[in-house]
Amino acid sequence: MANGGKPMQTKNKILIAAVSIIVIVGVALGVYFGVRNNKDSSNHESNNSIGGIPSSSAVPTPTAAPPPPPAQNGTMINGTLFPYYNGLTGQVPATVGIPGMVYTNCVTPNTFSISFDDGPSNYTNELLDLLDKENLKVTFFVNGDNTGCIYEPDVQKVLKRAFRAGHQIASHTWSHPMLTTLSVDAITTEMTRLEKALMDILGVIPRYMRPPFGDGTFGGVGNANDQKVQSTLKNLGYVITTWDIATKDADVDDNLQQHKLSDTELQAVVQKEITSVVESNPKGATHMELMHDTYMRTVRLTAPWSINYIKNLGYKIVPVATCLGDADPRNWYKNIGPPAASTPTTCPPK
Ligand SMILES: [Zn+2]
């Protein structure tokens, strides 16, 4: 058995050696092809993965798609975009405010208009923040060259911001004079110089105006019912608006470092001006309130108080034109067109 076993052992050794070679070659081939397959599949994945870099330079680099244009929230009219006013299409409603007529109060029930005169100023941006936060639209009766020049880049910027936020922009003359002291030509120039600036900067010419000091209207600080002033404004197509609540913010405040009146004293004056008129009228009676965005404490103290007071009475706070029945912003302006491609950055010497 021992002899018969020897050839068997040799045979077995050869068989084992042969099998081993086959296994080794097989494993080697398997590893080789396996690596190749893995490489291929890994390239394939990287081609499909987000942000993957194609392995071949023959694959064109995909160019980034251009960002979609911003959604236009508003209506384009004659080249001027009225943001926040969607659907201003179709026929313009008949204008309710009558040119040459002096309005001293609102007419739409339960409305309370708030307006800010004499700006824009360094404080107007902060006021716009407040109005945004309160989600309110008001009227700005602006000047061309009063506390600052309307063409100065910063002033243009804040004016555009107010317009684009959906506030009514109205005229308060170019340089804030007493209109009754001027000739018809000079009154006309006061209006048309501001018209040109507002058309250049915003692409609109206001239909509504407020004479400085109320001069030539119901009195105010100036003269009552001046026919020269009123007929000139009528011929220019202006609806004349004043106020029934003066607030006196500009009369008693200053922008000095050391205020003449303390915050408490100032607040007391303004508060009394507002509450005395409101309380002496029937509940829900309309009002037209005048403030000035040229005073820091109007923006930070008395306007926030006033807005809160009026809201708590249940009124709807609106621009002046809206409270007179002209709720469609197309009726706030007598001309609408594309703004100028470029504007001056300074005003002519006074
Ligand atoms: Zn004024």
mmCIF file of C-alpha atoms and ligand atoms in Angstrom:
data_model
loop_
_atom_site.group_PDB
_atom_site.id
_atom_site.type_symbol
_atom_site.label_atom_id
_atom_site.label_comp_id
_atom_site.label_asym_id
_atom_site.label_seq_id
_atom_site.Cartn_x
_atom_site.Cartn_y
_atom_site.Cartn_z
ATOM 1 C CA MET A 1 0.000 0.000 0.000
ATOM 2 C CA ALA A 2 2.942 2.191 0.772
ATOM 3 C CA ASN A 3 4.439 1.701 -2.734
ATOM 4 C CA GLY A 4 1.083 2.117 -4.407
ATOM 5 C CA GLY A 5 0.699 5.346 -2.519
ATOM 6 C CA LYS A 6 3.779 7.140 -3.954
ATOM 7 C CA PRO A 7 2.540 7.640 -7.492
ATOM 8 C CA MET A 8 -0.756 8.814 -6.043
ATOM 9 C CA GLN A 9 1.087 11.442 -3.932
ATOM 10 C CA THR A 10 2.978 12.717 -6.990
ATOM 11 C CA LYS A 11 -0.246 12.845 -8.984
ATOM 12 C CA ASN A 12 -1.928 14.730 -6.205
ATOM 13 C CA LYS A 13 0.944 17.223 -5.994
ATOM 14 C CA ILE A 14 0.696 17.915 -9.730
ATOM 15 C CA LEU A 15 -3.063 18.309 -9.475
ATOM 16 C CA ILE A 16 -2.782 20.666 -6.513
ATOM 17 C CA ALA A 17 -0.112 22.689 -8.304
ATOM 18 C CA ALA A 18 -2.265 22.905 -11.432
ATOM 19 C CA VAL A 19 -5.347 23.919 -9.470
ATOM 20 C CA SER A 20 -3.312 26.491 -7.564
ATOM 21 C CA ILE A 21 -2.020 28.045 -10.798
ATOM 22 C CA ILE A 22 -5.541 28.177 -12.173
ATOM 23 C CA VAL A 23 -6.823 29.753 -8.954
ATOM 24 C CA ILE A 24 -3.981 32.276 -8.821
ATOM 25 C CA VAL A 25 -4.429 33.238 -12.479
ATOM 26 C CA GLY A 26 -8.167 33.352 -11.996
ATOM 27 C CA VAL A 27 -7.900 35.574 -8.919
ATOM 28 C CA ALA A 28 -5.396 37.814 -10.679
ATOM 29 C CA LEU A 29 -7.686 38.185 -13.693
ATOM 30 C CA GLY A 30 -10.668 38.705 -11.436
ATOM 31 C CA VAL A 31 -8.904 41.417 -9.468
ATOM 32 C CA TYR A 32 -7.790 43.096 -12.715
ATOM 33 C CA PHE A 33 -11.224 43.174 -14.271
ATOM 34 C CA GLY A 34 -12.818 43.984 -10.971
ATOM 35 C CA VAL A 35 -10.685 47.086 -10.589
ATOM 36 C CA ARG A 36 -11.463 48.076 -14.161
ATOM 37 C CA ASN A 37 -15.168 47.667 -13.576
ATOM 38 C CA ASN A 38 -14.985 49.645 -10.379
ATOM 39 C CA LYS A 39 -13.076 52.417 -12.153
ATOM 40 C CA ASP A 40 -15.666 52.552 -14.913
ATOM 41 C CA SER A 41 -18.575 52.617 -12.540
ATOM 42 C CA SER A 42 -16.917 55.235 -10.370
ATOM 43 C CA ASN A 43 -16.408 57.486 -13.406
ATOM 44 C CA HIS A 44 -19.969 56.935 -14.409
ATOM 45 C CA GLU A 45 -21.219 57.981 -11.007
ATOM 46 C CA SER A 46 -19.068 61.056 -10.877
ATOM 47 C CA ASN A 47 -20.434 62.140 -14.238
ATOM 48 C CA ASN A 48 -23.928 61.966 -12.871
ATOM 49 C CA SER A 49 -23.302 63.279 -9.404
ATOM 50 C CA ILE A 50 -24.160 66.889 -8.642
ATOM 51 C CA GLY A 51 -21.116 69.009 -9.085
ATOM 52 C CA GLY A 52 -19.119 66.085 -10.495
ATOM 53 C CA ILE A 53 -16.313 66.850 -12.893
ATOM 54 C CA PRO A 54 -16.526 65.007 -16.186
ATOM 55 C CA SER A 55 -13.575 62.623 -16.662
ATOM 56 C CA SER A 56 -13.122 63.448 -20.292
ATOM 57 C CA SER A 57 -12.317 66.853 -21.695
ATOM 58 C CA ALA A 58 -14.483 65.902 -24.686
ATOM 59 C CA VAL A 59 -17.589 66.306 -22.496
ATOM 60 C CA PRO A 60 -18.578 69.994 -22.720
ATOM 61 C CA THR A 61 -18.646 71.831 -19.401
ATOM 62 C CA PRO A 62 -22.289 72.707 -18.803
ATOM 63 C CA THR A 63 -22.712 76.496 -18.673
ATOM 64 C CA ALA A 64 -24.701 77.777 -15.666
ATOM 65 C CA ALA A 65 -28.247 78.697 -16.639
ATOM 66 C CA PRO A 66 -28.849 82.470 -16.341
ATOM 67 C CA PRO A 67 -30.839 83.365 -13.206
ATOM 68 C CA PRO A 68 -34.521 83.896 -13.924
ATOM 69 C CA PRO A 69 -35.553 87.555 -14.153
ATOM 70 C CA PRO A 70 -36.957 88.860 -10.859
ATOM 71 C CA ALA A 71 -40.704 88.537 -10.654
ATOM 72 C CA GLN A 72 -42.255 91.886 -11.516
ATOM 73 C CA ASN A 73 -44.479 92.847 -8.653
ATOM 74 C CA GLY A 74 -46.338 95.820 -9.992
ATOM 75 C CA THR A 75 -47.603 97.372 -13.174
ATOM 76 C CA MET A 76 -45.575 99.062 -15.904
ATOM 77 C CA ILE A 77 -47.283 102.223 -17.140
ATOM 78 C CA ASN A 78 -45.705 104.286 -19.915
ATOM 79 C CA GLY A 79 -42.261 103.007 -18.979
ATOM 80 C CA THR A 80 -42.657 103.645 -15.238
ATOM 81 C CA LEU A 81 -43.032 100.679 -12.905
ATOM 82 C CA PHE A 82 -45.571 101.039 -10.133
ATOM 83 C CA PRO A 83 -44.317 98.404 -7.715
ATOM 84 C CA TYR A 84 -46.776 96.909 -5.250
ATOM 85 C CA TYR A 85 -49.688 97.910 -7.450
ATOM 86 C CA ASN A 86 -50.629 94.892 -9.481
ATOM 87 C CA GLY A 87 -53.310 94.909 -12.106
ATOM 88 C CA LEU A 88 -53.427 98.620 -12.818
ATOM 89 C CA THR A 89 -54.750 97.900 -16.248
ATOM 90 C CA GLY A 90 -57.914 98.904 -18.015
ATOM 91 C CA GLN A 91 -59.482 102.284 -17.944
ATOM 92 C CA VAL A 92 -58.238 104.819 -15.410
ATOM 93 C CA PRO A 93 -61.107 105.671 -13.056
ATOM 94 C CA ALA A 94 -62.420 109.218 -13.284
ATOM 95 C CA THR A 95 -60.405 111.505 -11.020
ATOM 96 C CA VAL A 96 -62.308 112.517 -7.910
ATOM 97 C CA GLY A 97 -60.009 115.323 -6.737
ATOM 98 C CA ILE A 98 -60.873 118.496 -8.652
ATOM 99 C CA PRO A 99 -58.056 120.747 -9.903
ATOM 100 C CA GLY A 100 -58.045 124.147 -8.193
ATOM 101 C CA MET A 101 -60.286 122.946 -5.362
ATOM 102 C CA VAL A 102 -58.892 123.285 -1.829
ATOM 103 C CA TYR A 103 -59.450 120.194 0.313
ATOM 104 C CA THR A 104 -58.905 120.591 4.039
ATOM 105 C CA ASN A 105 -60.096 117.131 5.030
ATOM 106 C CA CYS A 106 -60.704 113.644 3.747
ATOM 107 C CA VAL A 107 -64.040 112.519 2.350
ATOM 108 C CA THR A 108 -63.859 108.703 2.375
ATOM 109 C CA PRO A 109 -65.506 107.435 5.579
ATOM 110 C CA ASN A 110 -63.248 105.997 8.266
ATOM 111 C CA THR A 111 -60.032 107.118 6.567
ATOM 112 C CA PHE A 112 -57.263 109.079 8.249
ATOM 113 C CA SER A 113 -54.542 110.376 5.949
ATOM 114 C CA ILE A 114 -51.037 110.996 7.191
ATOM 115 C CA SER A 115 -48.668 113.178 5.189
ATOM 116 C CA PHE A 116 -45.091 114.287 5.593
ATOM 117 C CA ASP A 117 -43.934 117.618 4.178
ATOM 118 C CA ASP A 118 -40.656 119.356 3.301
ATOM 119 C CA GLY A 119 -38.489 116.290 2.616
ATOM 120 C CA PRO A 120 -36.903 114.062 1.656
ATOM 121 C CA SER A 121 -34.386 114.506 4.461
ATOM 122 C CA ASN A 122 -31.730 112.532 6.297
ATOM 123 C CA TYR A 123 -34.508 111.035 8.433
ATOM 124 C CA THR A 124 -36.791 109.871 5.637
ATOM 125 C CA ASN A 125 -35.134 106.467 5.264
ATOM 126 C CA GLU A 126 -35.800 105.708 8.914
ATOM 127 C CA LEU A 127 -39.415 106.792 8.487
ATOM 128 C CA LEU A 128 -39.760 104.483 5.484
ATOM 129 C CA ASP A 129 -38.492 101.619 7.658
ATOM 130 C CA LEU A 130 -41.227 102.402 10.174
ATOM 131 C CA LEU A 131 -43.931 102.610 7.482
ATOM 132 C CA ASP A 132 -42.743 99.295 5.995
ATOM 133 C CA LYS A 133 -42.940 97.693 9.418
ATOM 134 C CA GLU A 134 -46.435 99.106 9.959
ATOM 135 C CA ASN A 135 -47.423 98.207 6.385
ATOM 136 C CA LEU A 136 -48.760 101.718 5.791
ATOM 137 C CA LYS A 137 -48.884 103.986 2.741
ATOM 138 C CA VAL A 138 -48.807 107.754 3.236
ATOM 139 C CA THR A 139 -48.233 110.922 1.207
ATOM 140 C CA PHE A 140 -44.942 112.770 0.883
ATOM 141 C CA PHE A 141 -45.300 116.422 -0.146
ATOM 142 C CA VAL A 142 -41.778 116.959 -1.404
ATOM 143 C CA ASN A 143 -39.705 120.020 -2.252
ATOM 144 C CA GLY A 144 -37.066 120.451 -4.952
ATOM 145 C CA ASP A 145 -34.618 122.549 -2.981
ATOM 146 C CA ASN A 146 -35.647 123.257 0.602
ATOM 147 C CA THR A 147 -33.795 121.355 3.320
ATOM 148 C CA GLY A 148 -31.787 119.593 0.627
ATOM 149 C CA CYS A 149 -31.482 119.395 -3.154
ATOM 150 C CA ILE A 150 -33.712 116.750 -4.743
ATOM 151 C CA TYR A 151 -31.041 115.899 -7.345
ATOM 152 C CA GLU A 152 -28.424 114.906 -4.753
ATOM 153 C CA PRO A 153 -27.817 111.187 -5.251
ATOM 154 C CA ASP A 154 -28.811 110.256 -1.677
ATOM 155 C CA VAL A 155 -31.998 112.312 -1.921
ATOM 156 C CA GLN A 156 -32.882 110.739 -5.280
ATOM 157 C CA LYS A 157 -32.330 107.344 -3.721
ATOM 158 C CA VAL A 158 -34.680 107.866 -0.790
ATOM 159 C CA LEU A 159 -37.275 109.477 -3.058
ATOM 160 C CA LYS A 160 -37.198 106.432 -5.330
ATOM 161 C CA ARG A 161 -37.490 104.180 -2.315
ATOM 162 C CA ALA A 162 -40.611 106.051 -1.132
ATOM 163 C CA PHE A 163 -42.191 105.903 -4.592
ATOM 164 C CA ARG A 164 -41.342 102.250 -5.113
ATOM 165 C CA ALA A 165 -42.758 101.392 -1.691
ATOM 166 C CA GLY A 166 -46.121 102.628 -2.987
ATOM 167 C CA HIS A 167 -46.357 105.946 -1.139
ATOM 168 C CA GLN A 168 -47.980 108.890 -2.880
ATOM 169 C CA ILE A 169 -45.499 111.513 -4.049
ATOM 170 C CA ALA A 170 -47.047 114.984 -4.185
ATOM 171 C CA SER A 171 -45.739 118.495 -4.794
ATOM 172 C CA HIS A 172 -44.852 121.047 -2.140
ATOM 173 C CA THR A 173 -43.239 123.478 -4.662
ATOM 174 C CA TRP A 174 -39.588 123.763 -5.655
ATOM 175 C CA SER A 175 -38.250 126.033 -2.880
ATOM 176 C CA HIS A 176 -41.063 126.329 -0.289
ATOM 177 C CA PRO A 177 -41.996 130.023 -0.756
ATOM 178 C CA MET A 178 -45.137 131.888 0.319
ATOM 179 C CA LEU A 179 -46.989 131.537 -2.976
ATOM 180 C CA THR A 180 -49.175 134.632 -2.393
ATOM 181 C CA THR A 181 -46.030 136.788 -2.604
ATOM 182 C CA LEU A 182 -45.174 135.516 -6.086
ATOM 183 C CA SER A 183 -46.345 136.448 -9.582
ATOM 184 C CA VAL A 184 -48.288 133.959 -11.684
ATOM 185 C CA ASP A 185 -45.107 133.223 -13.644
ATOM 186 C CA ALA A 186 -43.080 132.672 -10.498
ATOM 187 C CA ILE A 187 -45.754 130.358 -9.025
ATOM 188 C CA THR A 188 -45.734 128.430 -12.300
ATOM 189 C CA THR A 189 -41.950 128.113 -12.219
ATOM 190 C CA GLU A 190 -42.103 126.852 -8.608
ATOM 191 C CA MET A 191 -44.380 124.052 -9.783
ATOM 192 C CA THR A 192 -42.812 123.180 -13.133
ATOM 193 C CA ARG A 193 -39.237 123.003 -11.843
ATOM 194 C CA LEU A 194 -40.299 120.319 -9.385
ATOM 195 C CA GLU A 195 -42.346 118.637 -12.123
ATOM 196 C CA LYS A 196 -39.232 118.265 -14.259
ATOM 197 C CA ALA A 197 -37.212 116.862 -11.355
ATOM 198 C CA LEU A 198 -39.885 114.322 -10.420
ATOM 199 C CA MET A 199 -40.343 113.246 -14.041
ATOM 200 C CA ASP A 200 -36.559 112.883 -14.414
ATOM 201 C CA ILE A 201 -36.123 110.904 -11.196
ATOM 202 C CA LEU A 202 -39.373 108.923 -10.846
ATOM 203 C CA GLY A 203 -41.202 109.199 -14.144
ATOM 204 C CA VAL A 204 -44.271 110.868 -12.661
ATOM 205 C CA ILE A 205 -45.689 114.372 -12.292
ATOM 206 C CA PRO A 206 -47.989 114.749 -9.283
ATOM 207 C CA ARG A 207 -51.619 115.786 -9.552
ATOM 208 C CA TYR A 208 -51.759 116.699 -5.865
ATOM 209 C CA MET A 209 -49.994 119.590 -4.168
ATOM 210 C CA ARG A 210 -49.881 121.438 -0.849
ATOM 211 C CA PRO A 211 -48.938 125.129 -0.725
ATOM 212 C CA PRO A 212 -46.167 125.840 1.803
ATOM 213 C CA PHE A 213 -47.676 127.183 5.050
ATOM 214 C CA GLY A 214 -51.136 126.642 3.540
ATOM 215 C CA ASP A 215 -50.611 130.122 2.064
ATOM 216 C CA GLY A 216 -53.393 131.178 -0.273
ATOM 217 C CA THR A 217 -55.805 128.485 0.835
ATOM 218 C CA PHE A 218 -57.658 128.344 4.146
ATOM 219 C CA GLY A 219 -55.195 130.635 5.849
ATOM 220 C CA GLY A 220 -52.719 128.515 7.687
ATOM 221 C CA VAL A 221 -49.790 130.757 8.466
ATOM 222 C CA GLY A 222 -50.327 132.713 5.265
ATOM 223 C CA ASN A 223 -53.207 134.412 3.498
ATOM 224 C CA ALA A 224 -56.655 132.940 2.982
ATOM 225 C CA ASN A 225 -58.215 132.155 -0.377
ATOM 226 C CA ASP A 226 -55.849 133.828 -2.779
ATOM 227 C CA GLN A 227 -57.440 133.666 -6.226
ATOM 228 C CA LYS A 228 -54.145 134.181 -8.072
ATOM 229 C CA VAL A 229 -52.590 131.185 -6.317
ATOM 230 C CA GLN A 230 -55.627 128.957 -6.670
ATOM 231 C CA SER A 231 -56.340 129.768 -10.318
ATOM 232 C CA THR A 232 -52.679 129.319 -11.286
ATOM 233 C CA LEU A 233 -52.629 125.905 -9.606
ATOM 234 C CA LYS A 234 -55.946 125.053 -11.245
ATOM 235 C CA ASN A 235 -54.569 125.940 -14.681
ATOM 236 C CA LEU A 236 -51.625 123.620 -13.998
ATOM 237 C CA GLY A 237 -54.076 120.834 -13.107
ATOM 238 C CA TYR A 238 -53.324 120.602 -9.381
ATOM 239 C CA VAL A 239 -55.658 119.380 -6.667
ATOM 240 C CA ILE A 240 -54.867 121.568 -3.641
ATOM 241 C CA THR A 241 -54.781 119.854 -0.267
ATOM 242 C CA THR A 242 -54.090 121.218 3.190
ATOM 243 C CA TRP A 243 -54.811 119.585 6.567
ATOM 244 C CA ASP A 244 -57.152 119.632 9.552
ATOM 245 C CA ILE A 245 -54.534 118.445 12.070
ATOM 246 C CA ALA A 246 -51.271 120.419 11.983
ATOM 247 C CA THR A 247 -49.497 118.484 14.823
ATOM 248 C CA LYS A 248 -47.069 121.456 15.198
ATOM 249 C CA ASP A 249 -44.118 119.066 15.083
ATOM 250 C CA ALA A 250 -42.080 121.475 12.952
ATOM 251 C CA ASP A 251 -43.119 124.541 14.958
ATOM 252 C CA VAL A 252 -41.870 123.325 18.318
ATOM 253 C CA ASP A 253 -39.071 120.924 17.367
ATOM 254 C CA ASP A 254 -35.509 121.495 16.238
ATOM 255 C CA ASN A 255 -32.671 119.280 15.125
ATOM 256 C CA LEU A 256 -30.260 120.733 17.664
ATOM 257 C CA GLN A 257 -28.090 118.531 19.870
ATOM 258 C CA GLN A 258 -29.647 120.178 22.925
ATOM 259 C CA HIS A 259 -33.358 120.359 22.112
ATOM 260 C CA LYS A 260 -35.284 123.379 23.311
ATOM 261 C CA LEU A 261 -38.139 121.071 24.325
ATOM 262 C CA SER A 262 -37.525 117.756 26.033
ATOM 263 C CA ASP A 263 -38.975 114.618 24.454
ATOM 264 C CA THR A 264 -41.796 114.680 27.005
ATOM 265 C CA GLU A 265 -42.615 118.336 26.325
ATOM 266 C CA LEU A 266 -42.536 117.849 22.556
ATOM 267 C CA GLN A 267 -44.690 114.755 22.765
ATOM 268 C CA ALA A 268 -47.221 116.632 24.942
ATOM 269 C CA VAL A 269 -47.602 119.436 22.362
ATOM 270 C CA VAL A 270 -48.025 117.113 19.374
ATOM 271 C CA GLN A 271 -50.303 114.748 21.253
ATOM 272 C CA LYS A 272 -52.598 117.622 22.309
ATOM 273 C CA GLU A 273 -52.775 118.933 18.711
ATOM 274 C CA ILE A 274 -53.918 115.550 17.469
ATOM 275 C CA THR A 275 -56.220 114.433 20.287
ATOM 276 C CA SER A 276 -57.963 117.817 20.629
ATOM 277 C CA VAL A 277 -59.075 117.747 16.972
ATOM 278 C CA VAL A 278 -60.027 114.064 17.027
ATOM 279 C CA GLU A 279 -61.948 114.337 20.287
ATOM 280 C CA SER A 280 -63.846 117.458 19.207
ATOM 281 C CA ASN A 281 -65.228 115.619 16.165
ATOM 282 C CA PRO A 282 -67.693 112.746 15.949
ATOM 283 C CA LYS A 283 -66.238 109.272 16.362
ATOM 284 C CA GLY A 284 -64.931 108.010 13.017
ATOM 285 C CA ALA A 285 -64.817 111.494 11.422
ATOM 286 C CA THR A 286 -62.137 111.699 8.719
ATOM 287 C CA HIS A 287 -58.886 113.592 9.227
ATOM 288 C CA MET A 288 -55.932 114.899 7.238
ATOM 289 C CA GLU A 289 -52.827 115.003 9.396
ATOM 290 C CA LEU A 290 -49.673 116.976 8.605
ATOM 291 C CA MET A 291 -46.216 116.049 9.902
ATOM 292 C CA HIS A 292 -42.661 116.685 8.692
ATOM 293 C CA ASP A 293 -40.080 114.019 7.872
ATOM 294 C CA THR A 294 -37.361 116.614 8.335
ATOM 295 C CA TYR A 295 -37.253 116.190 12.131
ATOM 296 C CA MET A 296 -35.588 113.288 13.885
ATOM 297 C CA ARG A 297 -38.100 113.235 16.721
ATOM 298 C CA THR A 298 -41.047 113.246 14.327
ATOM 299 C CA VAL A 299 -39.657 110.057 12.835
ATOM 300 C CA ARG A 300 -38.623 108.455 16.130
ATOM 301 C CA LEU A 301 -41.149 109.752 18.628
ATOM 302 C CA THR A 302 -44.289 111.549 17.510
ATOM 303 C CA ALA A 303 -45.070 109.781 14.212
ATOM 304 C CA PRO A 304 -44.880 106.294 15.823
ATOM 305 C CA TRP A 305 -47.113 107.535 18.644
ATOM 306 C CA SER A 306 -49.560 109.090 16.164
ATOM 307 C CA ILE A 307 -49.748 105.959 14.000
ATOM 308 C CA ASN A 308 -50.450 103.831 17.041
ATOM 309 C CA TYR A 309 -53.117 106.243 18.321
ATOM 310 C CA ILE A 310 -54.918 106.405 14.963
ATOM 311 C CA LYS A 311 -54.803 102.640 14.464
ATOM 312 C CA ASN A 312 -56.231 102.050 17.921
ATOM 313 C CA LEU A 313 -59.167 104.298 17.022
ATOM 314 C CA GLY A 314 -59.968 101.873 14.207
ATOM 315 C CA TYR A 315 -59.148 104.136 11.272
ATOM 316 C CA LYS A 316 -57.698 103.061 7.948
ATOM 317 C CA ILE A 317 -54.495 105.069 7.420
ATOM 318 C CA VAL A 318 -54.135 106.037 3.739
ATOM 319 C CA PRO A 319 -52.468 108.561 1.425
ATOM 320 C CA VAL A 320 -54.186 111.921 0.957
ATOM 321 C CA ALA A 321 -55.415 111.129 -2.571
ATOM 322 C CA THR A 322 -56.948 107.853 -1.417
ATOM 323 C CA CYS A 323 -58.878 109.516 1.385
ATOM 324 C CA LEU A 324 -60.268 111.973 -1.181
ATOM 325 C CA GLY A 325 -61.543 109.104 -3.330
ATOM 326 C CA ASP A 326 -58.596 108.722 -5.726
ATOM 327 C CA ALA A 327 -57.480 105.297 -4.563
ATOM 328 C CA ASP A 328 -56.011 104.271 -7.935
ATOM 329 C CA PRO A 329 -52.334 105.373 -8.000
ATOM 330 C CA ARG A 330 -52.703 106.295 -11.679
ATOM 331 C CA ASN A 331 -54.866 109.167 -10.478
ATOM 332 C CA TRP A 332 -52.163 110.452 -8.154
ATOM 333 C CA TYR A 333 -50.156 111.688 -11.136
ATOM 334 C CA LYS A 334 -51.069 113.885 -14.086
ATOM 335 C CA ASN A 335 -48.237 112.519 -16.217
ATOM 336 C CA ILE A 336 -46.536 109.138 -16.192
ATOM 337 C CA GLY A 337 -43.565 108.296 -18.375
ATOM 338 C CA PRO A 338 -40.086 106.835 -18.373
ATOM 339 C CA PRO A 339 -37.639 108.514 -15.973
ATOM 340 C CA ALA A 340 -34.600 110.266 -17.494
ATOM 341 C CA ALA A 341 -31.623 108.089 -18.379
ATOM 342 C CA SER A 342 -29.429 110.441 -16.371
ATOM 343 C CA THR A 343 -30.120 113.351 -14.064
ATOM 344 C CA PRO A 344 -28.152 116.260 -12.634
ATOM 345 C CA THR A 345 -26.664 115.644 -9.186
ATOM 346 C CA THR A 346 -26.846 119.209 -7.933
ATOM 347 C CA CYS A 347 -29.418 122.006 -7.913
ATOM 348 C CA PRO A 348 -28.840 125.457 -9.431
ATOM 349 C CA PRO A 349 -27.719 128.090 -6.895
ATOM 350 C CA LYS A 350 -30.652 129.604 -5.015
HETATM 351 ZN ZN ZN B 1 -43.793 122.849 4.206
#
